[in-house]
JSON list of C-alpha atoms in Angstrom, two decimals:
[
{"chain": "A", "resi": 1, "resn": "MET", "atom": "CA", "xyz": [28.98, 1.49, 4.36]},
{"chain": "A", "resi": 2, "resn": "TYR", "atom": "CA", "xyz": [25.64, 3.33, 4.41]},
{"chain": "A", "resi": 3, "resn": "PRO", "atom": "CA", "xyz": [23.13, 2.70, 7.19]},
{"chain": "A", "resi": 4, "resn": "VAL", "atom": "CA", "xyz": [20.21, 0.66, 5.89]},
{"chain": "A", "resi": 5, "resn": "LYS", "atom": "CA", "xyz": [16.64, 1.53, 6.81]},
{"chain": "A", "resi": 6, "resn": "SER", "atom": "CA", "xyz": [14.33, -1.44, 7.11]},
{"chain": "A", "resi": 7, "resn": "ILE", "atom": "CA", "xyz": [10.64, -2.13, 7.40]},
{"chain": "A", "resi": 8, "resn": "ILE", "atom": "CA", "xyz": [8.43, -5.19, 7.62]},
{"chain": "A", "resi": 9, "resn": "ILE", "atom": "CA", "xyz": [5.60, -5.38, 5.10]},
{"chain": "A", "resi": 10, "resn": "ALA", "atom": "CA", "xyz": [2.76, -7.38, 6.62]},
{"chain": "A", "resi": 11, "resn": "GLY", "atom": "CA", "xyz": [-0.12, -6.22, 4.49]},
{"chain": "A", "resi": 12, "resn": "LEU", "atom": "CA", "xyz": [-0.94, -3.30, 6.77]},
{"chain": "A", "resi": 13, "resn": "PHE", "atom": "CA", "xyz": [2.38, -1.53, 7.25]},
{"chain": "A", "resi": 14, "resn": "THR", "atom": "CA", "xyz": [2.34, 1.62, 5.20]},
{"chain": "A", "resi": 15, "resn": "SER", "atom": "CA", "xyz": [3.48, 5.23, 5.05]},
{"chain": "A", "resi": 16, "resn": "SER", "atom": "CA", "xyz": [5.67, 6.53, 7.82]},
{"chain": "A", "resi": 17, "resn": "ALA", "atom": "CA", "xyz": [3.05, 9.09, 8.80]},
{"chain": "A", "resi": 18, "resn": "PHE", "atom": "CA", "xyz": [0.71, 6.26, 9.76]},
{"chain": "A", "resi": 19, "resn": "ALA", "atom": "CA", "xyz": [3.24, 3.79, 11.17]},
{"chain": "A", "resi": 20, "resn": "GLN", "atom": "CA", "xyz": [1.70, 2.00, 14.13]},
{"chain": "A", "resi": 21, "resn": "PRO", "atom": "CA", "xyz": [3.71, 1.23, 17.28]},
{"chain": "A", "resi": 22, "resn": "PHE", "atom": "CA", "xyz": [4.36, -2.39, 18.15]},
{"chain": "A", "resi": 23, "resn": "ALA", "atom": "CA", "xyz": [6.18, -3.73, 21.17]},
{"chain": "A", "resi": 24, "resn": "GLN", "atom": "CA", "xyz": [8.20, -6.32, 19.26]},
{"chain": "A", "resi": 25, "resn": "ILE", "atom": "CA", "xyz": [8.56, -5.99, 15.51]},
{"chain": "A", "resi": 26, "resn": "PRO", "atom": "CA", "xyz": [10.29, -8.96, 13.85]},
{"chain": "A", "resi": 27, "resn": "GLN", "atom": "CA", "xyz": [13.81, -8.31, 12.62]},
{"chain": "A", "resi": 28, "resn": "CYS", "atom": "CA", "xyz": [14.26, -7.47, 8.93]},
{"chain": "A", "resi": 29, "resn": "ASP", "atom": "CA", "xyz": [17.79, -8.48, 7.96]},
{"chain": "A", "resi": 30, "resn": "GLY", "atom": "CA", "xyz": [19.56, -8.34, 4.61]},
{"chain": "A", "resi": 31, "resn": "GLY", "atom": "CA", "xyz": [20.82, -5.86, 2.08]},
{"chain": "A", "resi": 32, "resn": "ILE", "atom": "CA", "xyz": [19.18, -3.03, 0.18]},
{"chain": "A", "resi": 33, "resn": "GLY", "atom": "CA", "xyz": [16.00, -3.99, -1.68]},
{"chain": "A", "resi": 34, "resn": "ILE", "atom": "CA", "xyz": [13.31, -6.58, -1.03]},
{"chain": "A", "resi": 35, "resn": "LYS", "atom": "CA", "xyz": [13.57, -9.85, 0.86]},
{"chain": "A", "resi": 36, "resn": "TYR", "atom": "CA", "xyz": [10.88, -12.54, 0.99]},
{"chain": "A", "resi": 37, "resn": "THR", "atom": "CA", "xyz": [10.85, -14.22, 4.39]},
{"chain": "A", "resi": 38, "resn": "ASP", "atom": "CA", "xyz": [9.35, -17.14, 6.25]},
{"chain": "A", "resi": 39, "resn": "ILE", "atom": "CA", "xyz": [7.30, -16.33, 9.33]},
{"chain": "A", "resi": 40, "resn": "ALA", "atom": "CA", "xyz": [8.93, -17.71, 12.45]},
{"chain": "A", "resi": 41, "resn": "ASP", "atom": "CA", "xyz": [6.63, -19.45, 14.93]},
{"chain": "A", "resi": 42, "resn": "ALA", "atom": "CA", "xyz": [7.49, -16.81, 17.52]},
{"chain": "A", "resi": 43, "resn": "ASP", "atom": "CA", "xyz": [6.31, -14.05, 15.16]},
{"chain": "A", "resi": 44, "resn": "ARG", "atom": "CA", "xyz": [3.09, -15.66, 13.94]},
{"chain": "A", "resi": 45, "resn": "ASP", "atom": "CA", "xyz": [0.86, -13.92, 16.49]},
{"chain": "A", "resi": 46, "resn": "PHE", "atom": "CA", "xyz": [2.36, -10.58, 15.46]},
{"chain": "A", "resi": 47, "resn": "TYR", "atom": "CA", "xyz": [1.53, -11.06, 11.78]},
{"chain": "A", "resi": 48, "resn": "TYR", "atom": "CA", "xyz": [-1.91, -12.59, 12.25]},
{"chain": "A", "resi": 49, "resn": "ALA", "atom": "CA", "xyz": [-3.14, -10.47, 15.17]},
{"chain": "A", "resi": 50, "resn": "SER", "atom": "CA", "xyz": [-5.67, -8.65, 12.94]},
{"chain": "A", "resi": 51, "resn": "THR", "atom": "CA", "xyz": [-5.21, -10.49, 9.64]},
{"chain": "A", "resi": 52, "resn": "ILE", "atom": "CA", "xyz": [-7.27, -13.19, 7.92]},
{"chain": "A", "resi": 53, "resn": "LYS", "atom": "CA", "xyz": [-6.16, -14.87, 4.71]},
{"chain": "A", "resi": 54, "resn": "ASN", "atom": "CA", "xyz": [-8.84, -15.17, 2.03]},
{"chain": "A", "resi": 55, "resn": "ASP", "atom": "CA", "xyz": [-8.52, -16.72, -1.42]},
{"chain": "A", "resi": 56, "resn": "ASP", "atom": "CA", "xyz": [-7.84, -13.43, -3.21]},
{"chain": "A", "resi": 57, "resn": "TYR", "atom": "CA", "xyz": [-6.68, -11.02, -0.51]},
{"chain": "A", "resi": 58, "resn": "LEU", "atom": "CA", "xyz": [-5.88, -10.47, 3.16]},
{"chain": "A", "resi": 59, "resn": "SER", "atom": "CA", "xyz": [-8.59, -8.99, 5.39]},
{"chain": "A", "resi": 60, "resn": "ILE", "atom": "CA", "xyz": [-7.13, -6.65, 7.99]},
{"chain": "A", "resi": 61, "resn": "GLY", "atom": "CA", "xyz": [-8.89, -5.04, 10.94]},
{"chain": "A", "resi": 62, "resn": "THR", "atom": "CA", "xyz": [-7.54, -1.59, 11.73]},
{"chain": "A", "resi": 63, "resn": "GLU", "atom": "CA", "xyz": [-8.32, 1.63, 13.54]},
{"chain": "A", "resi": 64, "resn": "ILE", "atom": "CA", "xyz": [-10.66, 4.11, 11.88]},
{"chain": "A", "resi": 65, "resn": "GLU", "atom": "CA", "xyz": [-7.84, 6.68, 11.65]},
{"chain": "A", "resi": 66, "resn": "TYR", "atom": "CA", "xyz": [-6.02, 4.48, 9.15]},
{"chain": "A", "resi": 67, "resn": "MET", "atom": "CA", "xyz": [-8.98, 4.66, 6.81]},
{"chain": "A", "resi": 68, "resn": "ASN", "atom": "CA", "xyz": [-8.37, 8.41, 6.51]},
{"chain": "A", "resi": 69, "resn": "ILE", "atom": "CA", "xyz": [-4.81, 8.10, 5.23]},
{"chain": "A", "resi": 70, "resn": "ILE", "atom": "CA", "xyz": [-5.58, 9.61, 1.81]},
{"chain": "A", "resi": 71, "resn": "ASN", "atom": "CA", "xyz": [-7.44, 12.59, 3.28]},
{"chain": "A", "resi": 72, "resn": "HIS", "atom": "CA", "xyz": [-4.58, 13.02, 5.75]},
{"chain": "A", "resi": 73, "resn": "PHE", "atom": "CA", "xyz": [-2.08, 13.43, 2.93]},
{"chain": "A", "resi": 74, "resn": "LYS", "atom": "CA", "xyz": [-4.43, 15.71, 0.99]},
{"chain": "A", "resi": 75, "resn": "ASN", "atom": "CA", "xyz": [-4.45, 18.20, 3.84]},
{"chain": "A", "resi": 76, "resn": "LEU", "atom": "CA", "xyz": [-0.74, 18.37, 4.65]},
{"chain": "A", "resi": 77, "resn": "GLN", "atom": "CA", "xyz": [1.02, 21.68, 4.07]},
{"chain": "A", "resi": 78, "resn": "GLN", "atom": "CA", "xyz": [3.52, 20.22, 1.58]},
{"chain": "A", "resi": 79, "resn": "THR", "atom": "CA", "xyz": [0.79, 18.64, -0.58]},
{"chain": "A", "resi": 80, "resn": "LYS", "atom": "CA", "xyz": [0.39, 20.21, -4.01]},
{"chain": "A", "resi": 81, "resn": "THR", "atom": "CA", "xyz": [-3.05, 20.38, -5.62]},
{"chain": "A", "resi": 82, "resn": "ILE", "atom": "CA", "xyz": [-3.14, 19.54, -9.33]},
{"chain": "A", "resi": 83, "resn": "ASP", "atom": "CA", "xyz": [-5.66, 20.87, -11.82]},
{"chain": "A", "resi": 84, "resn": "PHE", "atom": "CA", "xyz": [-7.94, 17.93, -12.40]},
{"chain": "A", "resi": 85, "resn": "HIS", "atom": "CA", "xyz": [-7.96, 16.80, -16.04]},
{"chain": "A", "resi": 86, "resn": "PRO", "atom": "CA", "xyz": [-9.62, 13.37, -16.08]},
{"chain": "A", "resi": 87, "resn": "ASN", "atom": "CA", "xyz": [-9.26, 11.02, -19.01]},
{"chain": "A", "resi": 88, "resn": "GLN", "atom": "CA", "xyz": [-12.18, 9.48, -20.87]},
{"chain": "A", "resi": 89, "resn": "GLU", "atom": "CA", "xyz": [-12.73, 7.04, -17.98]},
{"chain": "A", "resi": 90, "resn": "ASN", "atom": "CA", "xyz": [-12.88, 9.90, -15.46]},
{"chain": "A", "resi": 91, "resn": "ILE", "atom": "CA", "xyz": [-9.52, 9.06, -13.87]},
{"chain": "A", "resi": 92, "resn": "GLY", "atom": "CA", "xyz": [-7.00, 11.77, -13.10]},
{"chain": "A", "resi": 93, "resn": "LYS", "atom": "CA", "xyz": [-4.44, 13.11, -10.65]},
{"chain": "A", "resi": 94, "resn": "THR", "atom": "CA", "xyz": [-5.56, 15.53, -7.95]},
{"chain": "A", "resi": 95, "resn": "HIS", "atom": "CA", "xyz": [-2.63, 15.90, -5.49]},
{"chain": "A", "resi": 96, "resn": "ILE", "atom": "CA", "xyz": [1.08, 15.14, -5.06]},
{"chain": "A", "resi": 97, "resn": "MET", "atom": "CA", "xyz": [2.69, 14.85, -1.62]},
{"chain": "A", "resi": 98, "resn": "PRO", "atom": "CA", "xyz": [6.42, 14.09, -1.33]},
{"chain": "A", "resi": 99, "resn": "GLU", "atom": "CA", "xyz": [7.23, 12.43, 2.00]},
{"chain": "A", "resi": 100, "resn": "SER", "atom": "CA", "xyz": [10.94, 12.62, 1.15]},
{"chain": "A", "resi": 101, "resn": "ALA", "atom": "CA", "xyz": [13.19, 12.98, -1.87]},
{"chain": "A", "resi": 102, "resn": "HIS", "atom": "CA", "xyz": [12.74, 9.29, -2.68]},
{"chain": "A", "resi": 103, "resn": "ARG", "atom": "CA", "xyz": [9.17, 8.58, -1.48]},
{"chain": "A", "resi": 104, "resn": "VAL", "atom": "CA", "xyz": [6.25, 10.33, -3.19]},
{"chain": "A", "resi": 105, "resn": "ASN", "atom": "CA", "xyz": [2.47, 9.95, -2.83]},
{"chain": "A", "resi": 106, "resn": "THR", "atom": "CA", "xyz": [0.21, 10.75, -5.79]},
{"chain": "A", "resi": 107, "resn": "ILE", "atom": "CA", "xyz": [-3.53, 10.99, -5.20]},
{"chain": "A", "resi": 108, "resn": "TYR", "atom": "CA", "xyz": [-6.09, 10.28, -7.91]},
{"chain": "A", "resi": 109, "resn": "SER", "atom": "CA", "xyz": [-9.81, 10.51, -8.43]},
{"chain": "A", "resi": 110, "resn": "VAL", "atom": "CA", "xyz": [-11.35, 7.39, -9.97]},
{"chain": "A", "resi": 111, "resn": "ASN", "atom": "CA", "xyz": [-14.94, 8.19, -10.88]},
{"chain": "A", "resi": 112, "resn": "GLY", "atom": "CA", "xyz": [-15.10, 10.34, -7.77]},
{"chain": "A", "resi": 113, "resn": "VAL", "atom": "CA", "xyz": [-13.44, 7.74, -5.51]},
{"chain": "A", "resi": 114, "resn": "ASP", "atom": "CA", "xyz": [-10.06, 8.50, -3.92]},
{"chain": "A", "resi": 115, "resn": "ALA", "atom": "CA", "xyz": [-7.01, 6.41, -4.73]},
{"chain": "A", "resi": 116, "resn": "MET", "atom": "CA", "xyz": [-3.34, 6.90, -3.91]},
{"chain": "A", "resi": 117, "resn": "LEU", "atom": "CA", "xyz": [-0.10, 5.51, -5.28]},
{"chain": "A", "resi": 118, "resn": "THR", "atom": "CA", "xyz": [3.08, 5.67, -3.19]},
{"chain": "A", "resi": 119, "resn": "ARG", "atom": "CA", "xyz": [6.43, 5.10, -4.87]},
{"chain": "A", "resi": 120, "resn": "TRP", "atom": "CA", "xyz": [9.54, 4.59, -2.76]},
{"chain": "A", "resi": 121, "resn": "SER", "atom": "CA", "xyz": [13.04, 4.12, -4.19]},
{"chain": "A", "resi": 122, "resn": "LEU", "atom": "CA", "xyz": [14.69, 1.59, -1.90]},
{"chain": "A", "resi": 123, "resn": "ARG", "atom": "CA", "xyz": [18.00, 1.93, -3.73]},
{"chain": "A", "resi": 124, "resn": "ASP", "atom": "CA", "xyz": [18.16, 5.72, -3.38]},
{"chain": "A", "resi": 125, "resn": "ASP", "atom": "CA", "xyz": [16.99, 5.60, 0.24]},
{"chain": "A", "resi": 126, "resn": "LYS", "atom": "CA", "xyz": [19.39, 2.76, 1.15]},
{"chain": "A", "resi": 127, "resn": "ALA", "atom": "CA", "xyz": [16.39, 0.82, 2.46]},
{"chain": "A", "resi": 128, "resn": "ARG", "atom": "CA", "xyz": [15.13, -2.73, 2.57]},
{"chain": "A", "resi": 129, "resn": "ILE", "atom": "CA", "xyz": [11.75, -4.33, 3.15]},
{"chain": "A", "resi": 130, "resn": "CYS", "atom": "CA", "xyz": [10.85, -7.84, 4.26]},
{"chain": "A", "resi": 131, "resn": "VAL", "atom": "CA", "xyz": [7.68, -9.49, 2.96]},
{"chain": "A", "resi": 132, "resn": "PRO", "atom": "CA", "xyz": [6.33, -12.77, 4.37]},
{"chain": "A", "resi": 133, "resn": "LYS", "atom": "CA", "xyz": [6.17, -15.34, 1.58]},
{"chain": "A", "resi": 134, "resn": "GLU", "atom": "CA", "xyz": [2.80, -16.67, 2.74]},
{"chain": "A", "resi": 135, "resn": "PHE", "atom": "CA", "xyz": [1.20, -13.23, 2.33]},
{"chain": "A", "resi": 136, "resn": "ILE", "atom": "CA", "xyz": [2.10, -12.99, -1.36]},
{"chain": "A", "resi": 137, "resn": "ASN", "atom": "CA", "xyz": [-1.18, -13.49, -3.22]},
{"chain": "A", "resi": 138, "resn": "THR", "atom": "CA", "xyz": [-1.04, -11.45, -6.41]},
{"chain": "A", "resi": 139, "resn": "LYS", "atom": "CA", "xyz": [0.97, -11.29, -9.63]},
{"chain": "A", "resi": 140, "resn": "PHE", "atom": "CA", "xyz": [0.99, -7.90, -11.33]},
{"chain": "A", "resi": 141, "resn": "ARG", "atom": "CA", "xyz": [2.92, -7.28, -14.50]},
{"chain": "A", "resi": 142, "resn": "SER", "atom": "CA", "xyz": [6.25, -9.01, -13.76]},
{"chain": "A", "resi": 143, "resn": "SER", "atom": "CA", "xyz": [6.14, -8.58, -9.97]},
{"chain": "A", "resi": 144, "resn": "LYS", "atom": "CA", "xyz": [4.54, -10.40, -7.07]},
{"chain": "A", "resi": 145, "resn": "GLY", "atom": "CA", "xyz": [2.85, -8.58, -4.24]},
{"chain": "A", "resi": 146, "resn": "VAL", "atom": "CA", "xyz": [0.39, -8.47, -1.36]},
{"chain": "A", "resi": 147, "resn": "LEU", "atom": "CA", "xyz": [-3.25, -7.48, -1.87]},
{"chain": "A", "resi": 148, "resn": "SER", "atom": "CA", "xyz": [-5.24, -6.65, 1.25]},
{"chain": "A", "resi": 149, "resn": "ILE", "atom": "CA", "xyz": [-8.39, -4.87, 2.30]},
{"chain": "A", "resi": 150, "resn": "SER", "atom": "CA", "xyz": [-8.58, -2.93, 5.55]},
{"chain": "A", "resi": 151, "resn": "MET", "atom": "CA", "xyz": [-11.80, -2.64, 7.50]},
{"chain": "A", "resi": 152, "resn": "ALA", "atom": "CA", "xyz": [-12.21, -0.37, 10.48]},
{"chain": "A", "resi": 153, "resn": "ILE", "atom": "CA", "xyz": [-12.81, -1.65, 14.01]},
{"chain": "A", "resi": 154, "resn": "PRO", "atom": "CA", "xyz": [-15.49, -0.88, 15.14]},
{"chain": "A", "resi": 155, "resn": "SER", "atom": "CA", "xyz": [-17.08, -1.84, 11.84]},
{"chain": "A", "resi": 156, "resn": "THR", "atom": "CA", "xyz": [-18.21, 0.72, 9.26]},
{"chain": "A", "resi": 157, "resn": "THR", "atom": "CA", "xyz": [-19.18, 0.33, 5.61]},
{"chain": "A", "resi": 158, "resn": "GLU", "atom": "CA", "xyz": [-16.00, 2.15, 4.58]},
{"chain": "A", "resi": 159, "resn": "CYS", "atom": "CA", "xyz": [-13.03, -0.01, 3.66]},
{"chain": "A", "resi": 160, "resn": "MET", "atom": "CA", "xyz": [-9.82, 0.39, 1.68]},
{"chain": "A", "resi": 161, "resn": "TRP", "atom": "CA", "xyz": [-7.81, -1.80, -0.65]},
{"chain": "A", "resi": 162, "resn": "LYS", "atom": "CA", "xyz": [-4.03, -1.84, -0.56]},
{"chain": "A", "resi": 163, "resn": "PHE", "atom": "CA", "xyz": [-1.73, -3.55, -3.04]},
{"chain": "A", "resi": 164, "resn": "SER", "atom": "CA", "xyz": [2.00, -3.44, -2.35]},
{"chain": "A", "resi": 165, "resn": "TRP", "atom": "CA", "xyz": [4.69, -4.71, -4.71]},
{"chain": "A", "resi": 166, "resn": "THR", "atom": "CA", "xyz": [8.33, -4.06, -5.48]},
{"chain": "A", "resi": 167, "resn": "THR", "atom": "CA", "xyz": [9.95, -3.93, -8.89]},
{"chain": "A", "resi": 168, "resn": "GLU", "atom": "CA", "xyz": [13.11, -5.88, -8.21]},
{"chain": "A", "resi": 169, "resn": "VAL", "atom": "CA", "xyz": [15.27, -4.49, -11.03]},
{"chain": "A", "resi": 170, "resn": "ASP", "atom": "CA", "xyz": [15.01, -0.80, -10.11]},
{"chain": "A", "resi": 171, "resn": "MET", "atom": "CA", "xyz": [14.14, -1.50, -6.43]},
{"chain": "A", "resi": 172, "resn": "VAL", "atom": "CA", "xyz": [11.04, 0.71, -6.33]},
{"chain": "A", "resi": 173, "resn": "HIS", "atom": "CA", "xyz": [8.45, -0.24, -3.72]},
{"chain": "A", "resi": 174, "resn": "ASN", "atom": "CA", "xyz": [4.87, 0.66, -4.63]},
{"chain": "A", "resi": 175, "resn": "GLU", "atom": "CA", "xyz": [1.75, 0.92, -2.48]},
{"chain": "A", "resi": 176, "resn": "PHE", "atom": "CA", "xyz": [-1.64, 1.43, -4.11]},
{"chain": "A", "resi": 177, "resn": "TYR", "atom": "CA", "xyz": [-4.64, 2.45, -1.98]},
{"chain": "A", "resi": 178, "resn": "LEU", "atom": "CA", "xyz": [-8.24, 2.50, -3.19]},
{"chain": "A", "resi": 179, "resn": "LYS", "atom": "CA", "xyz": [-11.33, 3.42, -1.21]},
{"chain": "A", "resi": 180, "resn": "ASP", "atom": "CA", "xyz": [-14.30, 1.01, -1.34]},
{"chain": "A", "resi": 181, "resn": "GLN", "atom": "CA", "xyz": [-17.52, 0.11, 0.46]},
{"chain": "A", "resi": 182, "resn": "CYS", "atom": "CA", "xyz": [-17.85, -3.16, 2.37]},
{"chain": "A", "resi": 183, "resn": "TYR", "atom": "CA", "xyz": [-21.10, -4.79, 3.42]},
{"chain": "A", "resi": 184, "resn": "ALA", "atom": "CA", "xyz": [-21.06, -7.70, 5.86]},
{"chain": "A", "resi": 185, "resn": "GLY", "atom": "CA", "xyz": [-17.31, -7.87, 5.38]},
{"chain": "A", "resi": 186, "resn": "HIS", "atom": "CA", "xyz": [-17.48, -8.09, 1.59]},
{"chain": "A", "resi": 187, "resn": "PRO", "atom": "CA", "xyz": [-16.05, -5.33, -0.67]},
{"chain": "A", "resi": 188, "resn": "SER", "atom": "CA", "xyz": [-18.03, -4.02, -3.63]},
{"chain": "A", "resi": 189, "resn": "LYS", "atom": "CA", "xyz": [-14.98, -4.30, -5.90]},
{"chain": "A", "resi": 190, "resn": "SER", "atom": "CA", "xyz": [-13.17, -7.50, -6.83]},
{"chain": "A", "resi": 191, "resn": "LYS", "atom": "CA", "xyz": [-9.47, -8.24, -7.04]},
{"chain": "A", "resi": 192, "resn": "ALA", "atom": "CA", "xyz": [-9.71, -7.94, -10.82]},
{"chain": "A", "resi": 193, "resn": "ASP", "atom": "CA", "xyz": [-11.41, -4.54, -10.49]},
{"chain": "A", "resi": 194, "resn": "VAL", "atom": "CA", "xyz": [-8.62, -3.21, -8.26]},
{"chain": "A", "resi": 195, "resn": "LEU", "atom": "CA", "xyz": [-5.82, -4.37, -10.54]},
{"chain": "A", "resi": 196, "resn": "GLU", "atom": "CA", "xyz": [-7.62, -3.00, -13.60]},
{"chain": "A", "resi": 197, "resn": "ILE", "atom": "CA", "xyz": [-7.92, 0.43, -11.97]},
{"chain": "A", "resi": 198, "resn": "LEU", "atom": "CA", "xyz": [-4.25, 0.31, -10.97]},
{"chain": "A", "resi": 199, "resn": "GLU", "atom": "CA", "xyz": [-3.26, -0.52, -14.55]},
{"chain": "A", "resi": 200, "resn": "LYS", "atom": "CA", "xyz": [-5.24, 2.45, -15.84]},
{"chain": "A", "resi": 201, "resn": "ILE", "atom": "CA", "xyz": [-3.61, 4.76, -13.30]},
{"chain": "A", "resi": 202, "resn": "LEU", "atom": "CA", "xyz": [-0.12, 3.60, -14.22]},
{"chain": "A", "resi": 203, "resn": "ASN", "atom": "CA", "xyz": [-0.93, 4.19, -17.88]},
{"chain": "A", "resi": 204, "resn": "LEU", "atom": "CA", "xyz": [-1.65, 7.86, -17.15]},
{"chain": "A", "resi": 205, "resn": "ASP", "atom": "CA", "xyz": [2.07, 8.57, -16.66]}
]
């Protein structure tokens, strides 16, 4: 029996390089792959400490360092710079950064705005993730996922979208990050805009 790595996906949880310490993280039980869970009453404060549910997405307050996650990966020694060859819509790859053999970050430029797609093979990494059912707010292709927007505390105009979803057949967990500007707590892009950009990025491969 292989040891199984596990992680809770609560809208904010993300790459291992930016994992944030918590005193008591809820248990994530089960086998390899994805598990959709109910939030226990005892864990509700943990999940909603900095999270607000809106109609289309979760709003998450976070530290300013988290907003720099894409730049952080750009500047790591193992990151490879790619010759930028944008398509007709000015979208193209700029960097690739493998965190491990089974988890890879690809950075894109979307009309001059940074975006990043992380792909993690749960099957190959013998890993599982747990996603609260009440956070699921988006259907994309044939998968369901969590769309959120992170805003720094103290407040700045810079914010960042994140959409996480798992393809259940091949057990690949995906995290899409897209920089944006927020004014009075409202992003300049809509949910439809974010998913349209993601679709265009996936069609590059």
